Amino acid sequence: MNQHLAETVSFLERLVSYPTVSSDSNRLMIADLAARLEDAGARVELFETPDGKKANLFATLGPDVPGGIVLSGHTDVVPVADQDWSSDPFKMRRADQRLFGRGTCDMKGFIAAATVLAPEFAKQPLRRPIHFAFTYDEEVGCLGARALVPALQERGIRPSMAIIGEPTDMRVIEGHKGCCEYTVNFTGLEGHGSSPHRGVNAAEYAVRYVTELMQLRGELMMRAPQNSRFEPPWTTINVGRINGGVAHNVIAGKAEVEWEMRPVQDGDADLVNSAMQNVIDRDLLPMMRAISADADIVTHVVGEVVGLEVMEENAARDLVASLLGANGADVVPFGTEAGLFQQMGMSVTVCGPGSIDQAHKPDEFVSLEQLSICLDMLERLGRSPALLDVDD
């Protein structure tokens, strides 16, 4: 096991104790990370949200020059409400060579490993910088990264590569689907359930909307790109939540549908969004407004995050593969912030400790073995020509 494993486990326990559910603040965790990185000699800058409730952290070790590598992770975690945990999800528990707790694999394990090794990176004669990017609200649309990327561009910060430490079982990932999330609000006209023809039942129109959405699934399956490496190979649609109405004998005046799409290609997202807007404008709204002029359907974009495009030349992929002794790289169906960094002109790969199969579930865990492999990889990174040679 890696010599820094015990320290990493201790720091991970501290990070897990911060209940950074996306609906809550991440400022205490960010302050802890900032202090630790500053102690290692890093130049740290925080990028706050307008309300000051949350912040992104961007820190740098090494010279102030273009190039270098970003180690990136999100600080937020998904909720634990209504999940059957064996122990307190925000008090890390160790058992059977595993560390249990919310965020242990998704993705505070990687953040802990990268931060613990900051003093080791600082000891190296760095010719290129190593950056740390820790963001908020990845789980609800990559909001933090979407704010951080333009801020870095405005400052002229131009790293060459990025490693996104999402849980991949330390496999090298070179591509993933995009993720588009939407909330659709339906406003109808309430009334007594005995006279449904006098009202506009928002719940019924929400169901009609979802029915049309599901009809698009077959078309998307037929549009799967040839030789697609994704599983499944086509763009997927998932309806995550439907809510509406107040009682069985009241015409529902309000309803809401939350759904997501995971595009394998940009044209699929355009197809679905255009088709659903046509359904609203051509079919649903005219029927609703024939009874009530105030009826409405409003679509809110929670997040539209680009995928990580597979590139023939990808220096980050090749570097991490060489550090791990891996042959080749994979693609995954889940989304990350990687595509946003790729849009900055960086080569990007996704690689981190833990399994995505454990993420978002009760009794989430990361194994000590996975953390040790991650630490080994990051230590090799700190000694690699990508950071130490002037011509990387």
mmCIF file of C-alpha atoms in Angstrom:
data_model
loop_
_atom_site.group_PDB
_atom_site.id
_atom_site.type_symbol
_atom_site.label_atom_id
_atom_site.label_comp_id
_atom_site.label_asym_id
_atom_site.label_seq_id
_atom_site.Cartn_x
_atom_site.Cartn_y
_atom_site.Cartn_z
ATOM 1 C CA MET A 1 0.000 0.000 0.000
ATOM 2 C CA ASN A 2 1.103 3.573 -0.704
ATOM 3 C CA GLN A 3 3.040 5.373 2.044
ATOM 4 C CA HIS A 4 0.561 8.281 1.948
ATOM 5 C CA LEU A 5 -2.492 6.064 2.306
ATOM 6 C CA ALA A 6 -2.994 6.533 6.049
ATOM 7 C CA GLU A 7 -2.863 10.316 5.721
ATOM 8 C CA THR A 8 -5.244 10.195 2.774
ATOM 9 C CA VAL A 9 -7.722 8.046 4.707
ATOM 10 C CA SER A 10 -7.608 10.480 7.617
ATOM 11 C CA PHE A 11 -8.178 13.476 5.362
ATOM 12 C CA LEU A 12 -10.958 11.677 3.482
ATOM 13 C CA GLU A 13 -12.698 11.080 6.802
ATOM 14 C CA ARG A 14 -12.576 14.823 7.396
ATOM 15 C CA LEU A 15 -13.935 15.612 3.929
ATOM 16 C CA VAL A 16 -16.784 13.123 4.295
ATOM 17 C CA SER A 17 -17.801 14.860 7.531
ATOM 18 C CA TYR A 18 -18.740 17.943 5.511
ATOM 19 C CA PRO A 19 -22.350 17.281 4.349
ATOM 20 C CA THR A 20 -21.881 18.986 0.996
ATOM 21 C CA VAL A 21 -25.188 17.873 -0.516
ATOM 22 C CA SER A 22 -25.792 19.985 -3.621
ATOM 23 C CA SER A 23 -28.652 21.850 -1.933
ATOM 24 C CA ASP A 24 -26.309 23.021 0.841
ATOM 25 C CA SER A 25 -23.117 25.044 1.093
ATOM 26 C CA ASN A 26 -19.649 23.657 0.352
ATOM 27 C CA ARG A 27 -17.789 26.586 1.900
ATOM 28 C CA LEU A 28 -16.421 24.780 4.975
ATOM 29 C CA MET A 29 -14.942 22.021 2.846
ATOM 30 C CA ILE A 30 -13.533 24.532 0.360
ATOM 31 C CA ALA A 31 -11.943 26.518 3.197
ATOM 32 C CA ASP A 32 -10.315 23.341 4.526
ATOM 33 C CA LEU A 33 -8.954 22.444 1.090
ATOM 34 C CA ALA A 34 -7.734 25.990 0.512
ATOM 35 C CA ALA A 35 -5.844 26.052 3.823
ATOM 36 C CA ARG A 36 -4.193 22.730 3.130
ATOM 37 C CA LEU A 37 -3.124 23.724 -0.387
ATOM 38 C CA GLU A 38 -1.840 27.099 0.805
ATOM 39 C CA ASP A 39 0.235 25.318 3.447
ATOM 40 C CA ALA A 40 1.783 23.314 0.596
ATOM 41 C CA GLY A 41 2.746 26.560 -1.141
ATOM 42 C CA ALA A 42 -0.053 26.710 -3.706
ATOM 43 C CA ARG A 43 -1.525 29.948 -5.022
ATOM 44 C CA VAL A 44 -5.221 29.614 -4.223
ATOM 45 C CA GLU A 45 -8.171 31.542 -5.610
ATOM 46 C CA LEU A 46 -11.826 31.091 -4.715
ATOM 47 C CA PHE A 47 -14.665 31.857 -7.107
ATOM 48 C CA GLU A 48 -17.844 32.467 -5.118
ATOM 49 C CA THR A 49 -21.438 32.216 -6.246
ATOM 50 C CA PRO A 50 -23.315 35.560 -6.186
ATOM 51 C CA ASP A 51 -24.978 34.644 -2.868
ATOM 52 C CA GLY A 52 -21.659 33.547 -1.360
ATOM 53 C CA LYS A 53 -23.117 30.182 -0.378
ATOM 54 C CA LYS A 54 -20.770 28.136 -2.542
ATOM 55 C CA ALA A 55 -17.383 28.451 -4.170
ATOM 56 C CA ASN A 56 -15.070 26.884 -6.695
ATOM 57 C CA LEU A 57 -11.424 26.520 -5.765
ATOM 58 C CA PHE A 58 -8.565 26.838 -8.234
ATOM 59 C CA ALA A 59 -5.027 26.433 -6.958
ATOM 60 C CA THR A 60 -1.622 26.249 -8.632
ATOM 61 C CA LEU A 61 1.782 24.852 -7.758
ATOM 62 C CA GLY A 62 4.771 25.606 -9.960
ATOM 63 C CA PRO A 63 5.568 28.397 -12.399
ATOM 64 C CA ASP A 64 3.020 30.836 -13.758
ATOM 65 C CA VAL A 65 3.292 29.677 -17.357
ATOM 66 C CA PRO A 66 0.918 28.083 -19.867
ATOM 67 C CA GLY A 67 0.558 24.342 -19.952
ATOM 68 C CA GLY A 68 0.623 21.912 -17.105
ATOM 69 C CA ILE A 69 -2.049 19.638 -15.729
ATOM 70 C CA VAL A 70 -5.358 20.153 -13.903
ATOM 71 C CA LEU A 71 -6.487 17.680 -11.243
ATOM 72 C CA SER A 72 -10.217 18.186 -10.999
ATOM 73 C CA GLY A 73 -12.993 17.000 -8.717
ATOM 74 C CA HIS A 74 -16.405 18.136 -7.533
ATOM 75 C CA THR A 75 -17.063 18.771 -3.857
ATOM 76 C CA ASP A 76 -20.826 18.201 -3.832
ATOM 77 C CA VAL A 77 -22.544 14.907 -3.120
ATOM 78 C CA VAL A 78 -26.034 13.551 -3.773
ATOM 79 C CA PRO A 79 -28.642 13.473 -0.977
ATOM 80 C CA VAL A 80 -28.932 10.660 1.549
ATOM 81 C CA ALA A 81 -32.613 11.222 2.340
ATOM 82 C CA ASP A 82 -34.754 8.080 2.153
ATOM 83 C CA GLN A 83 -31.685 5.861 1.719
ATOM 84 C CA ASP A 84 -31.140 2.909 4.046
ATOM 85 C CA TRP A 85 -27.580 3.383 5.314
ATOM 86 C CA SER A 86 -25.954 0.967 7.756
ATOM 87 C CA SER A 87 -24.314 3.885 9.573
ATOM 88 C CA ASP A 88 -24.174 7.676 9.549
ATOM 89 C CA PRO A 89 -23.309 8.568 5.909
ATOM 90 C CA PHE A 90 -21.300 11.582 7.035
ATOM 91 C CA LYS A 91 -19.154 9.659 9.516
ATOM 92 C CA MET A 92 -16.747 7.526 7.533
ATOM 93 C CA ARG A 93 -16.683 3.870 8.571
ATOM 94 C CA ARG A 94 -13.879 1.416 7.811
ATOM 95 C CA ALA A 95 -14.659 -2.272 7.320
ATOM 96 C CA ASP A 96 -13.245 -5.087 5.164
ATOM 97 C CA GLN A 97 -10.611 -2.832 3.543
ATOM 98 C CA ARG A 98 -13.366 -0.459 2.458
ATOM 99 C CA LEU A 99 -14.197 3.106 3.486
ATOM 100 C CA PHE A 100 -17.935 3.747 3.722
ATOM 101 C CA GLY A 101 -19.535 7.187 3.591
ATOM 102 C CA ARG A 102 -21.276 9.598 1.298
ATOM 103 C CA GLY A 103 -18.792 10.876 -1.266
ATOM 104 C CA THR A 104 -16.012 8.395 -0.501
ATOM 105 C CA CYS A 105 -15.869 7.348 -4.146
ATOM 106 C CA ASP A 106 -17.905 10.140 -5.767
ATOM 107 C CA MET A 107 -15.581 11.863 -5.466
ATOM 108 C CA LYS A 108 -13.897 12.968 -2.288
ATOM 109 C CA GLY A 109 -11.468 10.049 -2.425
ATOM 110 C CA PHE A 110 -9.704 11.561 -5.426
ATOM 111 C CA ILE A 111 -9.809 15.054 -3.925
ATOM 112 C CA ALA A 112 -8.241 13.762 -0.712
ATOM 113 C CA ALA A 113 -5.491 11.915 -2.581
ATOM 114 C CA ALA A 114 -4.614 14.889 -4.790
ATOM 115 C CA THR A 115 -4.585 17.318 -1.862
ATOM 116 C CA VAL A 116 -2.492 15.097 0.411
ATOM 117 C CA LEU A 117 0.137 14.827 -2.327
ATOM 118 C CA ALA A 118 0.334 18.598 -2.876
ATOM 119 C CA PRO A 119 3.409 18.941 -0.603
ATOM 120 C CA GLU A 120 5.101 16.164 -2.598
ATOM 121 C CA PHE A 121 4.330 17.952 -5.864
ATOM 122 C CA ALA A 122 5.736 21.172 -4.383
ATOM 123 C CA LYS A 123 9.090 19.463 -3.716
ATOM 124 C CA GLN A 124 9.551 18.674 -7.410
ATOM 125 C CA PRO A 125 11.439 21.030 -9.760
ATOM 126 C CA LEU A 126 8.267 21.800 -11.699
ATOM 127 C CA ARG A 127 8.750 23.362 -15.116
ATOM 128 C CA ARG A 128 5.020 23.270 -15.782
ATOM 129 C CA PRO A 129 2.269 24.011 -13.243
ATOM 130 C CA ILE A 130 0.003 21.507 -11.590
ATOM 131 C CA HIS A 131 -3.448 22.907 -10.897
ATOM 132 C CA PHE A 132 -6.252 21.828 -8.580
ATOM 133 C CA ALA A 133 -9.842 22.568 -9.612
ATOM 134 C CA PHE A 134 -12.487 21.709 -7.011
ATOM 135 C CA THR A 135 -16.003 22.670 -7.997
ATOM 136 C CA TYR A 136 -19.551 22.892 -6.655
ATOM 137 C CA ASP A 137 -22.852 21.498 -7.981
ATOM 138 C CA GLU A 138 -21.592 18.922 -10.457
ATOM 139 C CA GLU A 139 -24.462 16.661 -9.443
ATOM 140 C CA VAL A 140 -27.090 19.203 -10.512
ATOM 141 C CA GLY A 141 -25.827 20.215 -13.936
ATOM 142 C CA CYS A 142 -22.086 20.891 -13.554
ATOM 143 C CA LEU A 143 -22.948 24.425 -12.478
ATOM 144 C CA GLY A 144 -19.616 25.058 -10.767
ATOM 145 C CA ALA A 145 -17.461 23.983 -13.700
ATOM 146 C CA ARG A 146 -19.667 25.914 -16.094
ATOM 147 C CA ALA A 147 -18.862 29.044 -14.061
ATOM 148 C CA LEU A 148 -15.185 28.218 -13.513
ATOM 149 C CA VAL A 149 -14.195 27.551 -17.127
ATOM 150 C CA PRO A 150 -14.996 31.065 -18.455
ATOM 151 C CA ALA A 151 -13.399 32.614 -15.366
ATOM 152 C CA LEU A 152 -10.150 30.783 -16.103
ATOM 153 C CA GLN A 153 -10.324 31.772 -19.752
ATOM 154 C CA GLU A 154 -10.737 35.439 -18.779
ATOM 155 C CA ARG A 155 -7.551 35.186 -16.720
ATOM 156 C CA GLY A 156 -5.639 33.629 -19.608
ATOM 157 C CA ILE A 157 -5.028 30.387 -17.712
ATOM 158 C CA ARG A 158 -4.283 27.729 -20.341
ATOM 159 C CA PRO A 159 -3.434 24.278 -18.965
ATOM 160 C CA SER A 160 -2.556 21.573 -21.471
ATOM 161 C CA MET A 161 -4.224 18.599 -19.817
ATOM 162 C CA ALA A 162 -6.854 17.700 -17.247
ATOM 163 C CA ILE A 163 -7.496 14.576 -15.209
ATOM 164 C CA ILE A 164 -11.044 14.327 -13.885
ATOM 165 C CA GLY A 165 -10.989 11.996 -10.894
ATOM 166 C CA GLU A 166 -14.492 10.536 -11.140
ATOM 167 C CA PRO A 167 -14.767 6.902 -9.973
ATOM 168 C CA THR A 168 -13.678 4.647 -12.848
ATOM 169 C CA ASP A 169 -12.002 1.803 -10.913
ATOM 170 C CA MET A 170 -8.813 3.591 -11.989
ATOM 171 C CA ARG A 171 -9.546 2.728 -15.609
ATOM 172 C CA VAL A 172 -8.582 5.318 -18.218
ATOM 173 C CA ILE A 173 -11.687 6.866 -19.791
ATOM 174 C CA GLU A 174 -11.422 8.834 -23.028
ATOM 175 C CA GLY A 175 -15.076 9.533 -23.783
ATOM 176 C CA HIS A 176 -18.541 9.794 -22.287
ATOM 177 C CA LYS A 177 -22.013 10.947 -23.221
ATOM 178 C CA GLY A 178 -23.339 14.423 -22.586
ATOM 179 C CA CYS A 179 -26.006 15.140 -19.978
ATOM 180 C CA CYS A 180 -28.997 17.430 -20.460
ATOM 181 C CA GLU A 181 -31.434 17.946 -17.572
ATOM 182 C CA TYR A 182 -34.801 19.690 -17.710
ATOM 183 C CA THR A 183 -37.719 20.599 -15.462
ATOM 184 C CA VAL A 184 -41.049 21.240 -17.204
ATOM 185 C CA ASN A 185 -43.797 23.088 -15.298
ATOM 186 C CA PHE A 186 -47.448 22.762 -16.304
ATOM 187 C CA THR A 187 -50.023 25.334 -15.198
ATOM 188 C CA GLY A 188 -53.674 24.402 -15.681
ATOM 189 C CA LEU A 189 -56.993 25.408 -14.183
ATOM 190 C CA GLU A 190 -58.215 23.822 -10.968
ATOM 191 C CA GLY A 191 -61.794 22.740 -10.429
ATOM 192 C CA HIS A 192 -64.002 20.048 -8.965
ATOM 193 C CA GLY A 193 -63.165 16.533 -10.086
ATOM 194 C CA SER A 194 -66.809 15.936 -11.046
ATOM 195 C CA SER A 195 -66.489 18.435 -13.929
ATOM 196 C CA PRO A 196 -63.127 17.716 -15.585
ATOM 197 C CA HIS A 197 -64.274 19.402 -18.823
ATOM 198 C CA ARG A 198 -64.394 22.773 -17.029
ATOM 199 C CA GLY A 199 -60.778 22.691 -15.921
ATOM 200 C CA VAL A 200 -57.335 22.140 -17.387
ATOM 201 C CA ASN A 201 -55.758 19.172 -15.710
ATOM 202 C CA ALA A 202 -52.045 19.933 -15.519
ATOM 203 C CA ALA A 203 -51.270 16.369 -14.457
ATOM 204 C CA GLU A 204 -52.992 14.949 -17.539
ATOM 205 C CA TYR A 205 -51.013 17.220 -19.833
ATOM 206 C CA ALA A 206 -47.826 16.271 -18.050
ATOM 207 C CA VAL A 207 -48.637 12.623 -18.799
ATOM 208 C CA ARG A 208 -49.270 13.472 -22.452
ATOM 209 C CA TYR A 209 -45.920 15.254 -22.558
ATOM 210 C CA VAL A 210 -44.124 12.234 -21.099
ATOM 211 C CA THR A 211 -45.886 9.924 -23.549
ATOM 212 C CA GLU A 212 -44.571 11.979 -26.470
ATOM 213 C CA LEU A 213 -41.132 11.996 -24.885
ATOM 214 C CA MET A 214 -41.127 8.215 -24.654
ATOM 215 C CA GLN A 215 -42.112 7.952 -28.319
ATOM 216 C CA LEU A 216 -38.759 9.491 -29.196
ATOM 217 C CA ARG A 217 -36.850 6.608 -27.616
ATOM 218 C CA GLY A 218 -37.333 4.345 -30.627
ATOM 219 C CA GLU A 219 -36.143 7.037 -33.015
ATOM 220 C CA LEU A 220 -33.040 7.632 -30.909
ATOM 221 C CA MET A 221 -32.232 3.921 -30.913
ATOM 222 C CA MET A 222 -32.355 3.955 -34.725
ATOM 223 C CA ARG A 223 -29.962 6.930 -34.760
ATOM 224 C CA ALA A 224 -27.207 5.149 -32.798
ATOM 225 C CA PRO A 225 -23.888 5.900 -34.508
ATOM 226 C CA GLN A 226 -22.257 2.988 -36.274
ATOM 227 C CA ASN A 227 -19.569 1.319 -34.178
ATOM 228 C CA SER A 228 -20.675 3.267 -31.087
ATOM 229 C CA ARG A 229 -18.660 2.109 -28.063
ATOM 230 C CA PHE A 230 -21.238 3.269 -25.538
ATOM 231 C CA GLU A 231 -23.571 0.978 -23.624
ATOM 232 C CA PRO A 232 -26.276 1.478 -24.661
ATOM 233 C CA PRO A 233 -24.985 2.841 -27.982
ATOM 234 C CA TRP A 234 -27.811 5.354 -28.459
ATOM 235 C CA THR A 235 -28.943 8.563 -26.767
ATOM 236 C CA THR A 236 -31.063 7.751 -23.720
ATOM 237 C CA ILE A 237 -34.024 9.530 -22.108
ATOM 238 C CA ASN A 238 -35.033 9.063 -18.491
ATOM 239 C CA VAL A 239 -38.029 10.535 -16.670
ATOM 240 C CA GLY A 240 -36.860 10.970 -13.105
ATOM 241 C CA ARG A 241 -39.858 12.581 -11.422
ATOM 242 C CA ILE A 242 -43.515 13.433 -12.078
ATOM 243 C CA ASN A 243 -45.468 15.469 -9.556
ATOM 244 C CA GLY A 244 -48.848 17.163 -9.608
ATOM 245 C CA GLY A 245 -52.240 17.635 -8.042
ATOM 246 C CA VAL A 246 -53.487 17.891 -4.475
ATOM 247 C CA ALA A 247 -56.298 15.325 -4.113
ATOM 248 C CA HIS A 248 -58.192 12.634 -6.025
ATOM 249 C CA ASN A 249 -61.291 14.832 -6.445
ATOM 250 C CA VAL A 250 -59.551 18.053 -7.527
ATOM 251 C CA ILE A 251 -58.543 18.911 -11.078
ATOM 252 C CA ALA A 252 -54.762 19.320 -10.892
ATOM 253 C CA GLY A 253 -53.780 22.941 -11.400
ATOM 254 C CA LYS A 254 -50.021 22.356 -11.243
ATOM 255 C CA ALA A 255 -47.722 19.581 -12.399
ATOM 256 C CA GLU A 256 -44.000 19.133 -12.925
ATOM 257 C CA VAL A 257 -41.870 16.711 -14.924
ATOM 258 C CA GLU A 258 -38.123 16.273 -14.395
ATOM 259 C CA TRP A 259 -36.269 14.407 -17.097
ATOM 260 C CA GLU A 260 -32.823 13.956 -18.546
ATOM 261 C CA MET A 261 -31.180 13.011 -21.824
ATOM 262 C CA ARG A 262 -27.698 11.541 -22.390
ATOM 263 C CA PRO A 263 -26.730 12.389 -25.982
ATOM 264 C CA VAL A 264 -24.108 10.453 -27.887
ATOM 265 C CA GLN A 265 -24.111 13.183 -30.541
ATOM 266 C CA ASP A 266 -25.165 16.843 -30.553
ATOM 267 C CA GLY A 267 -27.771 16.324 -33.258
ATOM 268 C CA ASP A 268 -29.772 14.030 -30.987
ATOM 269 C CA ALA A 269 -30.225 16.721 -28.361
ATOM 270 C CA ASP A 270 -31.389 19.181 -31.008
ATOM 271 C CA LEU A 271 -33.826 16.596 -32.377
ATOM 272 C CA VAL A 272 -35.417 15.858 -28.996
ATOM 273 C CA ASN A 273 -35.655 19.459 -27.845
ATOM 274 C CA SER A 274 -37.109 20.615 -31.149
ATOM 275 C CA ALA A 275 -39.638 17.774 -31.232
ATOM 276 C CA MET A 276 -40.813 18.394 -27.667
ATOM 277 C CA GLN A 277 -41.155 22.127 -28.222
ATOM 278 C CA ASN A 278 -43.271 21.361 -31.283
ATOM 279 C CA VAL A 279 -45.475 19.083 -29.180
ATOM 280 C CA ILE A 280 -45.969 21.928 -26.703
ATOM 281 C CA ASP A 281 -46.639 24.657 -29.295
ATOM 282 C CA ARG A 282 -48.662 22.616 -31.773
ATOM 283 C CA ASP A 283 -50.657 20.233 -29.589
ATOM 284 C CA LEU A 284 -50.669 20.728 -25.846
ATOM 285 C CA LEU A 285 -50.830 24.488 -25.341
ATOM 286 C CA PRO A 286 -53.632 25.100 -27.878
ATOM 287 C CA MET A 287 -55.805 22.488 -26.137
ATOM 288 C CA MET A 288 -55.054 23.908 -22.704
ATOM 289 C CA ARG A 289 -55.626 27.527 -23.695
ATOM 290 C CA ALA A 290 -58.888 26.714 -25.446
ATOM 291 C CA ILE A 291 -60.239 26.385 -21.883
ATOM 292 C CA SER A 292 -57.982 28.756 -19.937
ATOM 293 C CA ALA A 293 -55.952 31.561 -21.493
ATOM 294 C CA ASP A 294 -53.636 31.493 -18.487
ATOM 295 C CA ALA A 295 -52.618 27.865 -18.979
ATOM 296 C CA ASP A 296 -48.922 27.435 -19.684
ATOM 297 C CA ILE A 297 -46.014 25.039 -20.096
ATOM 298 C CA VAL A 298 -42.546 26.311 -19.237
ATOM 299 C CA THR A 299 -39.328 24.342 -19.775
ATOM 300 C CA HIS A 300 -36.413 25.132 -17.469
ATOM 301 C CA VAL A 301 -32.926 24.044 -18.477
ATOM 302 C CA VAL A 302 -31.233 22.681 -15.361
ATOM 303 C CA GLY A 303 -28.050 21.907 -17.251
ATOM 304 C CA GLU A 304 -26.838 21.060 -20.726
ATOM 305 C CA VAL A 305 -23.370 19.609 -20.349
ATOM 306 C CA VAL A 306 -21.369 18.442 -23.321
ATOM 307 C CA GLY A 307 -19.884 14.983 -23.436
ATOM 308 C CA LEU A 308 -16.209 14.095 -23.571
ATOM 309 C CA GLU A 309 -15.431 13.587 -27.228
ATOM 310 C CA VAL A 310 -13.109 10.739 -28.120
ATOM 311 C CA MET A 311 -10.036 12.226 -29.790
ATOM 312 C CA GLU A 312 -7.492 10.357 -31.868
ATOM 313 C CA GLU A 313 -4.743 12.396 -30.218
ATOM 314 C CA ASN A 314 -5.184 12.784 -26.475
ATOM 315 C CA ALA A 315 -2.061 13.526 -24.445
ATOM 316 C CA ALA A 316 -3.854 13.277 -21.085
ATOM 317 C CA ARG A 317 -5.210 9.839 -21.921
ATOM 318 C CA ASP A 318 -1.829 8.637 -23.083
ATOM 319 C CA LEU A 319 -0.041 10.077 -20.052
ATOM 320 C CA VAL A 320 -2.386 8.493 -17.490
ATOM 321 C CA ALA A 321 -2.318 5.177 -19.351
ATOM 322 C CA SER A 322 1.489 5.197 -19.191
ATOM 323 C CA LEU A 323 1.445 6.055 -15.473
ATOM 324 C CA LEU A 324 -0.892 3.128 -14.790
ATOM 325 C CA GLY A 325 0.650 0.719 -17.288
ATOM 326 C CA ALA A 326 -2.731 0.467 -18.981
ATOM 327 C CA ASN A 327 -3.362 -0.704 -22.513
ATOM 328 C CA GLY A 328 -6.054 1.352 -24.209
ATOM 329 C CA ALA A 329 -8.931 3.419 -22.859
ATOM 330 C CA ASP A 330 -12.665 2.986 -22.423
ATOM 331 C CA VAL A 331 -15.845 5.060 -22.733
ATOM 332 C CA VAL A 332 -18.632 5.311 -20.152
ATOM 333 C CA PRO A 333 -22.305 6.342 -20.271
ATOM 334 C CA PHE A 334 -22.251 8.597 -17.194
ATOM 335 C CA GLY A 335 -21.398 12.275 -17.426
ATOM 336 C CA THR A 336 -18.639 14.385 -15.871
ATOM 337 C CA GLU A 337 -17.205 17.891 -16.142
ATOM 338 C CA ALA A 338 -14.586 16.636 -18.609
ATOM 339 C CA GLY A 339 -16.228 18.010 -21.739
ATOM 340 C CA LEU A 340 -16.201 21.540 -20.320
ATOM 341 C CA PHE A 341 -12.433 21.393 -19.826
ATOM 342 C CA GLN A 342 -12.060 19.866 -23.282
ATOM 343 C CA GLN A 343 -13.827 22.917 -24.700
ATOM 344 C CA MET A 344 -11.021 25.046 -23.214
ATOM 345 C CA GLY A 345 -8.641 23.303 -25.603
ATOM 346 C CA MET A 346 -7.191 20.800 -23.140
ATOM 347 C CA SER A 347 -6.696 17.115 -23.696
ATOM 348 C CA VAL A 348 -8.787 15.423 -21.015
ATOM 349 C CA THR A 349 -9.175 12.002 -19.472
ATOM 350 C CA VAL A 350 -11.317 10.654 -16.638
ATOM 351 C CA CYS A 351 -9.678 8.383 -14.074
ATOM 352 C CA GLY A 352 -10.290 7.996 -10.371
ATOM 353 C CA PRO A 353 -10.639 5.566 -7.463
ATOM 354 C CA GLY A 354 -13.828 3.678 -6.741
ATOM 355 C CA SER A 355 -16.645 2.298 -8.836
ATOM 356 C CA ILE A 356 -19.519 4.238 -10.337
ATOM 357 C CA ASP A 357 -21.639 1.260 -9.250
ATOM 358 C CA GLN A 358 -21.241 2.498 -5.665
ATOM 359 C CA ALA A 359 -21.967 6.156 -6.385
ATOM 360 C CA HIS A 360 -25.310 7.635 -5.293
ATOM 361 C CA LYS A 361 -26.236 4.473 -3.357
ATOM 362 C CA PRO A 362 -26.540 3.803 0.377
ATOM 363 C CA ASP A 363 -23.342 2.472 1.919
ATOM 364 C CA GLU A 364 -21.227 4.073 -0.807
ATOM 365 C CA PHE A 365 -17.602 3.043 -0.435
ATOM 366 C CA VAL A 366 -14.111 3.198 -1.891
ATOM 367 C CA SER A 367 -11.568 0.461 -1.271
ATOM 368 C CA LEU A 368 -8.153 1.056 0.246
ATOM 369 C CA GLU A 369 -6.653 -0.697 -2.764
ATOM 370 C CA GLN A 370 -8.239 1.803 -5.161
ATOM 371 C CA LEU A 371 -7.016 4.765 -3.122
ATOM 372 C CA SER A 372 -3.515 3.291 -3.047
ATOM 373 C CA ILE A 373 -3.463 2.827 -6.823
ATOM 374 C CA CYS A 374 -4.631 6.414 -7.245
ATOM 375 C CA LEU A 375 -1.881 7.708 -4.964
ATOM 376 C CA ASP A 376 0.738 5.697 -6.863
ATOM 377 C CA MET A 377 -0.480 7.164 -10.156
ATOM 378 C CA LEU A 378 -0.442 10.726 -8.831
ATOM 379 C CA GLU A 379 3.046 10.309 -7.372
ATOM 380 C CA ARG A 380 4.311 9.164 -10.767
ATOM 381 C CA LEU A 381 2.545 12.133 -12.329
ATOM 382 C CA GLY A 382 4.491 14.495 -10.075
ATOM 383 C CA ARG A 383 7.749 13.065 -11.416
ATOM 384 C CA SER A 384 6.657 12.866 -15.055
ATOM 385 C CA PRO A 385 8.218 14.748 -17.995
ATOM 386 C CA ALA A 386 4.841 16.407 -18.534
ATOM 387 C CA LEU A 387 5.597 18.557 -15.490
ATOM 388 C CA LEU A 388 9.371 18.485 -15.193
ATOM 389 C CA ASP A 389 10.526 18.975 -18.801
ATOM 390 C CA VAL A 390 10.395 22.405 -20.360
ATOM 391 C CA ASP A 391 9.178 20.999 -23.666
ATOM 392 C CA ASP A 392 6.223 18.873 -22.598
#
